[in-house]
XYZ file of C-alpha atoms in Angstrom:
467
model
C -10.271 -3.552 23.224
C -11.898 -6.936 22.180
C -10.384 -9.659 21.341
C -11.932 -10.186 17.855
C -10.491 -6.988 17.097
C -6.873 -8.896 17.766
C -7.391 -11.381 15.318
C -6.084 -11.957 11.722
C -8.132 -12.992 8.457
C -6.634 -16.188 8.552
C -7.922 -16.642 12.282
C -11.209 -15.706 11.394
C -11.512 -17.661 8.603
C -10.680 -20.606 10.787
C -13.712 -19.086 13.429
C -16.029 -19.046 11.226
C -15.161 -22.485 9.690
C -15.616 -24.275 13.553
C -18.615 -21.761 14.367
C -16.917 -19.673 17.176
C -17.074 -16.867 15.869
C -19.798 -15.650 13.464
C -18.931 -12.589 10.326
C -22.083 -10.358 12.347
C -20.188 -10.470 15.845
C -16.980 -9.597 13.925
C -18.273 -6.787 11.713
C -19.914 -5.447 14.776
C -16.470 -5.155 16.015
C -14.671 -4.055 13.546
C -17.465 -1.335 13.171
C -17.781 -0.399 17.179
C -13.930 0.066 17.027
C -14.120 2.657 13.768
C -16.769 4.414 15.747
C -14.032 4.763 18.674
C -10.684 5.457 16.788
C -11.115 7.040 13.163
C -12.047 10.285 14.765
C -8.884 10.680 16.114
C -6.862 9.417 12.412
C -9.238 9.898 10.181
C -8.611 6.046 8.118
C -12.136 6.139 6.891
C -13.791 9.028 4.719
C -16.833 6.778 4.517
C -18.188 3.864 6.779
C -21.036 2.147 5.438
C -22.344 -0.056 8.446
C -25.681 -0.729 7.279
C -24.545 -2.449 4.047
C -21.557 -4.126 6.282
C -24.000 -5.816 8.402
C -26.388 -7.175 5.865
C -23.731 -8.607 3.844
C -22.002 -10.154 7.295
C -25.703 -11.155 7.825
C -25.806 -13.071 4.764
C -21.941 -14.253 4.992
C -22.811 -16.329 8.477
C -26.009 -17.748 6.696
C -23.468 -18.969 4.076
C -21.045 -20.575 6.788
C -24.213 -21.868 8.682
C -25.316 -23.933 5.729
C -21.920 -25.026 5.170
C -21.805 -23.145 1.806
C -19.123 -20.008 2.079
C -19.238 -18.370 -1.222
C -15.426 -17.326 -1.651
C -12.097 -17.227 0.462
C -12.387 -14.253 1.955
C -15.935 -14.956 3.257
C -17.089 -12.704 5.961
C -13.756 -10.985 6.578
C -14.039 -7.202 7.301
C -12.443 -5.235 4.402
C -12.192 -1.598 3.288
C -11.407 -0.313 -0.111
C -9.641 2.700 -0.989
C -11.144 6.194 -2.006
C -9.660 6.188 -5.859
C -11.855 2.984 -6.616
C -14.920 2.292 -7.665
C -17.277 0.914 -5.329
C -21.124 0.170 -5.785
C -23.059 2.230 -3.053
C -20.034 3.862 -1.569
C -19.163 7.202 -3.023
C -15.777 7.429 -4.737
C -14.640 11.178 -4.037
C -10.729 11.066 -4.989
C -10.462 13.074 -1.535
C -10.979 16.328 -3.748
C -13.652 18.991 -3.721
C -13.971 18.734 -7.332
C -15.307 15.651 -7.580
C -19.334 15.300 -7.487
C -21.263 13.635 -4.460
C -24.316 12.743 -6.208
C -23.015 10.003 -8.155
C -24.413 7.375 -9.489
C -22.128 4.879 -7.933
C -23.354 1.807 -9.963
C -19.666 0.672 -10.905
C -17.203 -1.801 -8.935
C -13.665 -1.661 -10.550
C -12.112 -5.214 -10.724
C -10.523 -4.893 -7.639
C -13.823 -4.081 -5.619
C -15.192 -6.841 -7.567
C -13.188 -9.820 -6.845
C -13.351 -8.359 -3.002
C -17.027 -8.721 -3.185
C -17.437 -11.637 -5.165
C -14.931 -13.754 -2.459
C -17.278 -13.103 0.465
C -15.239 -9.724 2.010
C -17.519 -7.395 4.224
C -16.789 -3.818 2.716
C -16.426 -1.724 5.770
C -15.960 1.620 3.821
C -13.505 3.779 1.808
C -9.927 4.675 3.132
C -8.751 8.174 2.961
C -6.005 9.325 0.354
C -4.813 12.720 -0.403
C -6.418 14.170 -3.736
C -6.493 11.698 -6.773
C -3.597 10.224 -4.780
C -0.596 12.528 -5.806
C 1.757 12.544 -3.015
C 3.530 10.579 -0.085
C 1.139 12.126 2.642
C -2.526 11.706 3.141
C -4.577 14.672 3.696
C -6.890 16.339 1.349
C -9.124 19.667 0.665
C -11.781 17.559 1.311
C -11.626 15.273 4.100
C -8.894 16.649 5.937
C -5.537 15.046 7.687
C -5.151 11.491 8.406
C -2.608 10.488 11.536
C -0.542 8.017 12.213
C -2.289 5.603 15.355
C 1.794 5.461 16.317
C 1.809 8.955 17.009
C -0.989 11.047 16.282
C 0.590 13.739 15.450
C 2.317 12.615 12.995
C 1.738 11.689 9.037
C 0.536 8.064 8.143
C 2.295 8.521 4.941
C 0.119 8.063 1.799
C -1.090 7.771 -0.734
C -2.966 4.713 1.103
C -2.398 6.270 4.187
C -5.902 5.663 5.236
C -5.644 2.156 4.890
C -2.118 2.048 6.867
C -3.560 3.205 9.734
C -6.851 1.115 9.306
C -4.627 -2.054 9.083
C -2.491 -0.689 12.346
C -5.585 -0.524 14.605
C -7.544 -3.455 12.968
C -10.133 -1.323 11.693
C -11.292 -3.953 9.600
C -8.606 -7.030 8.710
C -8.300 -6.516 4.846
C -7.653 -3.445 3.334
C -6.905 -2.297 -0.255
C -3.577 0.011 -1.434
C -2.337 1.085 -4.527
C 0.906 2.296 -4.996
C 1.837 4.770 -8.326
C 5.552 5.966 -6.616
C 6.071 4.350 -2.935
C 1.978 4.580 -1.834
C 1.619 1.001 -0.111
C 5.185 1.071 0.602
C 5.515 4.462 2.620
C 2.374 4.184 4.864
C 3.063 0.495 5.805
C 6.997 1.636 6.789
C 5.193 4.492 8.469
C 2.498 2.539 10.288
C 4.408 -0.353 11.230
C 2.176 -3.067 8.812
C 2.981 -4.941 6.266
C 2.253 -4.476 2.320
C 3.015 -5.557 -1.245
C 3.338 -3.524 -4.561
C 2.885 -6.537 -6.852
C 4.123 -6.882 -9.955
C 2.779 -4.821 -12.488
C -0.193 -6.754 -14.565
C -1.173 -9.071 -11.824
C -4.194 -6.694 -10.158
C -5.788 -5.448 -13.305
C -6.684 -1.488 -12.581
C -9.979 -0.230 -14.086
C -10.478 2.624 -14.660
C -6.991 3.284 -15.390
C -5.002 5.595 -13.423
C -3.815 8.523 -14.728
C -0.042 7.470 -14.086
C -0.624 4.404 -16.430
C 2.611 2.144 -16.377
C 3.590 3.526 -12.395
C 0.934 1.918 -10.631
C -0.220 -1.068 -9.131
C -2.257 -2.245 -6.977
C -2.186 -4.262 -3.988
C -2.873 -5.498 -0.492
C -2.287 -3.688 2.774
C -2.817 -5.964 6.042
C -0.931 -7.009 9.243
C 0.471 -9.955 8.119
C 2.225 -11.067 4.819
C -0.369 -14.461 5.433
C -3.542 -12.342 5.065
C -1.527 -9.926 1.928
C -1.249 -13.667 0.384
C -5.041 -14.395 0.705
C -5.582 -11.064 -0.587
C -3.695 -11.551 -3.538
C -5.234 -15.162 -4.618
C -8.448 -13.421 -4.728
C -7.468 -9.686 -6.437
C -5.029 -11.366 -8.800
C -7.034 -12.311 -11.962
C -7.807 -10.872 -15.450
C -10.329 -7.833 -16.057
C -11.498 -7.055 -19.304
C -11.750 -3.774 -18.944
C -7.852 -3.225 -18.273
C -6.038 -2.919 -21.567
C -2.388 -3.216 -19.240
C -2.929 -6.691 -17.459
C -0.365 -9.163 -17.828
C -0.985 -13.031 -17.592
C -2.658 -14.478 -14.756
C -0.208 -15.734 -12.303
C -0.090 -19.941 -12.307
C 2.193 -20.750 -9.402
C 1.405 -20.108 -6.030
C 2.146 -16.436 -4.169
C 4.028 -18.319 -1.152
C 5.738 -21.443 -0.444
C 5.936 -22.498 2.977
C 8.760 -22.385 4.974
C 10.821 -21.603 8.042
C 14.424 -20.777 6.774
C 15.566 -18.937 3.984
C 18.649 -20.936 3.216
C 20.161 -20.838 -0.288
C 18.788 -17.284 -0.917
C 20.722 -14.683 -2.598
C 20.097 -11.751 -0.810
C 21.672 -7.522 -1.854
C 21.419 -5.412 0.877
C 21.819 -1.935 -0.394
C 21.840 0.427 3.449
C 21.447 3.561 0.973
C 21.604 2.544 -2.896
C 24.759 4.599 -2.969
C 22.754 8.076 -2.885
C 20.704 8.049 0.078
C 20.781 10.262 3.342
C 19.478 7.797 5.756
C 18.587 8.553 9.629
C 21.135 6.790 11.704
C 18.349 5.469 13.868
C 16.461 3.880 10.995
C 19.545 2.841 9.544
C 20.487 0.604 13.101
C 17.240 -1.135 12.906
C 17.425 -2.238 9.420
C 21.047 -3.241 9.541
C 19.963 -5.553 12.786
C 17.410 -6.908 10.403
C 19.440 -7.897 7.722
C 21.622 -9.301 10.293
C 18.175 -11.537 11.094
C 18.071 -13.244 7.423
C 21.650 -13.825 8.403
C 20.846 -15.965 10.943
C 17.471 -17.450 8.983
C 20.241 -18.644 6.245
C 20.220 -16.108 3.658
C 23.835 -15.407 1.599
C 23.584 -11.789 2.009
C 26.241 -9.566 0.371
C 26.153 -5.891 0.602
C 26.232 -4.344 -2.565
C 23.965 -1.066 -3.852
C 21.661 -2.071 -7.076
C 24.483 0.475 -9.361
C 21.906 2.908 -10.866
C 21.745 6.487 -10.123
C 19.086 8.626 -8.618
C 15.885 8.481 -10.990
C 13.923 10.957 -9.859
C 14.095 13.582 -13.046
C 12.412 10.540 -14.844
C 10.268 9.445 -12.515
C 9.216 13.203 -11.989
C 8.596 13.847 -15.756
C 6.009 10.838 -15.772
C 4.352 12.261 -12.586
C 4.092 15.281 -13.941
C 2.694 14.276 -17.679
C -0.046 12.120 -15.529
C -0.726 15.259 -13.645
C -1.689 17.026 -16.044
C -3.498 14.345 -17.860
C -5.456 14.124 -14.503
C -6.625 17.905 -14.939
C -6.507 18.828 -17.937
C -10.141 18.407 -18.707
C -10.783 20.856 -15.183
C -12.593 24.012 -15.477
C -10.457 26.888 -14.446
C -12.907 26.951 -11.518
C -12.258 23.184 -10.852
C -8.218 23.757 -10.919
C -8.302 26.603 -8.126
C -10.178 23.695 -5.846
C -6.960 21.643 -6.520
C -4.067 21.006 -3.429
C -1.691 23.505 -4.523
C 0.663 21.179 -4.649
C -1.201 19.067 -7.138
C -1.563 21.866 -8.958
C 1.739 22.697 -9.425
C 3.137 19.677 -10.554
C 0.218 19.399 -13.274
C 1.048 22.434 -14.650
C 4.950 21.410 -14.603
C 3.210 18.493 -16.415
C 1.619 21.093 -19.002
C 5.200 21.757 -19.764
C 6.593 19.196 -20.862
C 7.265 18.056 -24.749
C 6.825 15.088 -26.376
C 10.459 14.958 -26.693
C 10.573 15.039 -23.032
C 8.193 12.099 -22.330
C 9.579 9.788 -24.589
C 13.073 10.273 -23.270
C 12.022 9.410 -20.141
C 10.428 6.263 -21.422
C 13.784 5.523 -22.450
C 15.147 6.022 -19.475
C 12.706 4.022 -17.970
C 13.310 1.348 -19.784
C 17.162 1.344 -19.182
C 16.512 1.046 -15.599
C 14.243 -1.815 -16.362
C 17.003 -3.747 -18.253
C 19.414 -2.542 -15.237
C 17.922 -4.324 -12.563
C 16.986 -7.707 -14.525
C 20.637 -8.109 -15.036
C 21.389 -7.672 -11.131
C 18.800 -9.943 -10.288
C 20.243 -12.896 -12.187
C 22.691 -12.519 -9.536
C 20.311 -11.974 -6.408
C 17.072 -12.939 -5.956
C 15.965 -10.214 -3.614
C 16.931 -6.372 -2.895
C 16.905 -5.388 0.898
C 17.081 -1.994 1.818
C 15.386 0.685 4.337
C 12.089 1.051 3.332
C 12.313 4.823 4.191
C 15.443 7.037 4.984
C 13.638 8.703 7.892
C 10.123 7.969 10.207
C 7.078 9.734 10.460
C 7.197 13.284 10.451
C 4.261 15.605 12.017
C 1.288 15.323 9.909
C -0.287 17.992 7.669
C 3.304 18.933 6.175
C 3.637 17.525 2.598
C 7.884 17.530 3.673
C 9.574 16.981 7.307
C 9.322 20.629 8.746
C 12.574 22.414 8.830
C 14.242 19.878 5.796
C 14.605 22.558 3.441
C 12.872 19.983 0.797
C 10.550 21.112 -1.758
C 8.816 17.883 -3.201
C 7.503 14.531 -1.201
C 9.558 12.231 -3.884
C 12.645 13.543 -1.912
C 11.961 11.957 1.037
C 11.286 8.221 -0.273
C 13.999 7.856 -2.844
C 13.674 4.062 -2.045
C 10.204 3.675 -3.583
C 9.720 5.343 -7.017
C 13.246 3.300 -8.955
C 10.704 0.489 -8.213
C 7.279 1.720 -9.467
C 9.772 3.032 -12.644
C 10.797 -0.865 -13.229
C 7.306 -2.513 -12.101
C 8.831 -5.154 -9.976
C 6.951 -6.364 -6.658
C 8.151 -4.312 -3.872
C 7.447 -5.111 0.115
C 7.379 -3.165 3.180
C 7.494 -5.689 6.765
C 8.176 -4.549 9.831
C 11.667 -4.783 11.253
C 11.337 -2.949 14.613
C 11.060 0.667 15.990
C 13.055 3.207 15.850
C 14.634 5.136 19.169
C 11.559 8.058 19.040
C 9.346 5.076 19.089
C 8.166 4.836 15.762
C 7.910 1.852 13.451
C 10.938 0.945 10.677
C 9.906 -0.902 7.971
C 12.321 -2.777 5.648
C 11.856 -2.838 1.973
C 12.494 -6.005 -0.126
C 12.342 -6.163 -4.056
C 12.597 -9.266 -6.241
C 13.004 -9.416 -10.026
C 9.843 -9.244 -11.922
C 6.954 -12.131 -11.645
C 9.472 -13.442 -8.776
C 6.393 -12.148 -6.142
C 7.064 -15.348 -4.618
C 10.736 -14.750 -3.733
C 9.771 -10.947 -2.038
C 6.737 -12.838 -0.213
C 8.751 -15.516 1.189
C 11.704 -13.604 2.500
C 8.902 -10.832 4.566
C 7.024 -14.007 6.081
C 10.032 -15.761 7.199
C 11.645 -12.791 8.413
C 8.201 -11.866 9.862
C 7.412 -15.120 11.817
C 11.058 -15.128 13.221
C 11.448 -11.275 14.383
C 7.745 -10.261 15.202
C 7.138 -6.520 15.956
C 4.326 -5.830 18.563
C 1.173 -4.320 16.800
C -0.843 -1.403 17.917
C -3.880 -2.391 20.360
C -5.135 1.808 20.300
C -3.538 4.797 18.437
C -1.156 6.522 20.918
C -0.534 10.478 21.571
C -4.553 10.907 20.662
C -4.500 14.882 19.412
């Protein structure tokens, strides 16, 4: 284990700026260490290292002359296998998608990566076209969880969670249509932000429109924050993008004094693990002490899951409807299934839950006059053994019933956090979620770095339990 491979975007950044540390020597490493671990979790589908090294080649020419050619310059980064990426191939983890390409196309995201200086390392696993909670696929197989090998990473960026665990690369890319930054992050003890909708235009658009977002995945809310200055901006191309943000992501700061803080253990609905729900509890107690006015109090909606399902399912089946019967029977069952639920479904139906949708939406703007952030467990339960689309023996049918804390959120498009708040007693990370009213990124942001810089939890060196 190197040092480099220790270090955080922000530290490199500062390398490279006195010359210590050059972006070949740290590519190198970040590529030598892939070699090593993603055969035993499986974070990368694809690892491009001759492309790495000649742009890190060209990145330390750059900070030799003085002249770096964006903030991320040099800084190992990987992008996720549902975007577009110019000489990578984008394969949506499913068998139905085509190898041969042409891939000629960066989507926004990829572009502002590229344009800032980033090193693209490769393309982070996700289970097919991204549809559940879990990441393995007919394609690429099962990705683990460096905590515990044999169990799940969560998903859908569940390649990038455990990329970002083991510093497989510093930077890495999420997007998150029902909990998929959120869920991995909790699961792989890293941090990560669902930003509010508009801010990270999304081209091409996903297939469940108005649910997701994307957003940064990393070890520290500091290097999400750099991430975000440079994926934040206007597209073109996406016909959803809101304004351009014009105050800053993160305000420095070492209390969090005079913040109005609802902590929700269970939202008033919620079966949560008595282990997981120690560790958050102790958390919450920590913004306590940091000088938060914390009041326990659950957000007063009730379970949305029929809606939330009913827009899954109509993007489903969007997603397959142009498939060859041939094409469908290459599908995850489960996928499948839930498409042709999706096939269903009325017009009557869809717009009712757009209704719905949009009741929840008004819901939660009127509690946040009152608070300016929602704290809750990011999950009701740890990492279960990988491969299993449900905890073994649960009885549950569908992934959404496990992470009832993540959907409400993706439902009312408000930036959504997962940071770190300790392990539970089987050893595995606990991640605590925090929610601010819309456009209030900076509120969500400031509470996890705080919180963060005052209760660090240790980071993984080398996955553990290697299967």
């Amino acid at each position: 284990m190197s040092e480099i491979g220790e270090l955080t975007a922000v530290q490199l950044l500062q390398h490279f700026r006195d010359k210590s540390l050059s972006p070949v020597e740290v590519t190198e490493d970040a590529l030598l260490r892939i070699e090593r671990y993603n055969p035993v979790v499986n974070a990368y589908c694809h690892v491009d290292p001759e492309g790495a090294l000649n742009a890190a080649r060209a990145s330390e020419q750059r900070w030799l002359d003085g002249q770096p050619c964006g903030a991320l310059d040099g800084v190992p980064a990987s992008i996720k296998d549902l975007t577009l990426t110019i000489g990578m191939p984008t394969r949506k983890g499913s068998r139905t998608t085509s190898a041969e390409g042409p891939w000629d196309i960066d989507a926004p995201f990829t572009a502002f990566m590229r344009k800032a200086g980033a090193v693209l390392l490769g393309k982070t696993t996700t289970p097919e076209f991204g549809w559940k909670g879990v990441t393995d696929n007919p394609l690429y197989g099962v990705t683990r969880n460096p905590w515990d090998t044999r169990t799940t990473a969560g998903g859908s960026s569940g390649g990038a969670g455990a990329a970002a665990a083991l510093n497989l690369g510093v930077l890495h890319q999420g997007s998150d249509a029902g909990g998929s930054i959120r869920i991995p992050c909790a699961f792989t003890g890293t941090f990560g932000i669902k930003p509010t909708f508009g801010y990270v235009p999304q081209w091409p658009a996903s297939s469940m429109t108005i649910l997701s977002h994307l957003g940064p995945m990393t070890r520290t809310v500091e290097d999400s924050v750099l991430m975000l200055q440079t994926i934040a901006q206007p597209d073109a191309r996406d016909g959803l993008v809101g304004a351009p943000r014009t105050t800053p992501w993160l305000m420095p700061g070492t209390d969090l004094k005079g913040l109005r803080v609802a902590y929700s253990p269970n939202f008033g609905y919620v079966d949560v693990d008595p282990h997981v729900a120690k560790v958050v509890a102790q958390a919450v107690a920590g913004l306590v002490q940091l000088g938060a006015h914390v009041e326990q109090i659950d957000p007063g909606f009730s379970d949305p899951l029929e809606v939330f399902s009913t827009l899954w399912a109509a993007g489903a089946a969007r997603l397959t409807g142009s498939m060859s019967e041939a094409q469908k029977q290459l599908l995850d069952p489960g996928l499948l299934r839930i498409a042709q639920r999706g096939e269903r479904l009325s017009l009557d139906d869809f717009n009712a839950a757009l209704e719905a949708r949009a009741a929840l939406v008004a819901r939660m703007a009127a509690f946040h006059e009152h608070y300016d952030v929602l704290v809750s467990p990011m999950m009701p339960i740890t990492a279960f053994d990988a491969g299993h689309d449900v905890p073994p023996g649960s009885g549950l049918q569908e992934w959404t019933q496990w992470t009832p804390f993540t959907y409400p959120f993706n439902l009312t498009q408000q930036p959504a956090a997962s940071v770190p708040c300790g392990l539970a007693a089987n050893g595995l990370p606990v991640g605590l979620h925090v929610v601010g009213a819309r456009f209030a990124d900076e509120k969500v942001l400031r509470v996890c770095q705080v919180y963060a810089k005052a209760f660090p939890t240790p980071h993984l060196q080398a996955p553990k339990n290697p299967v």
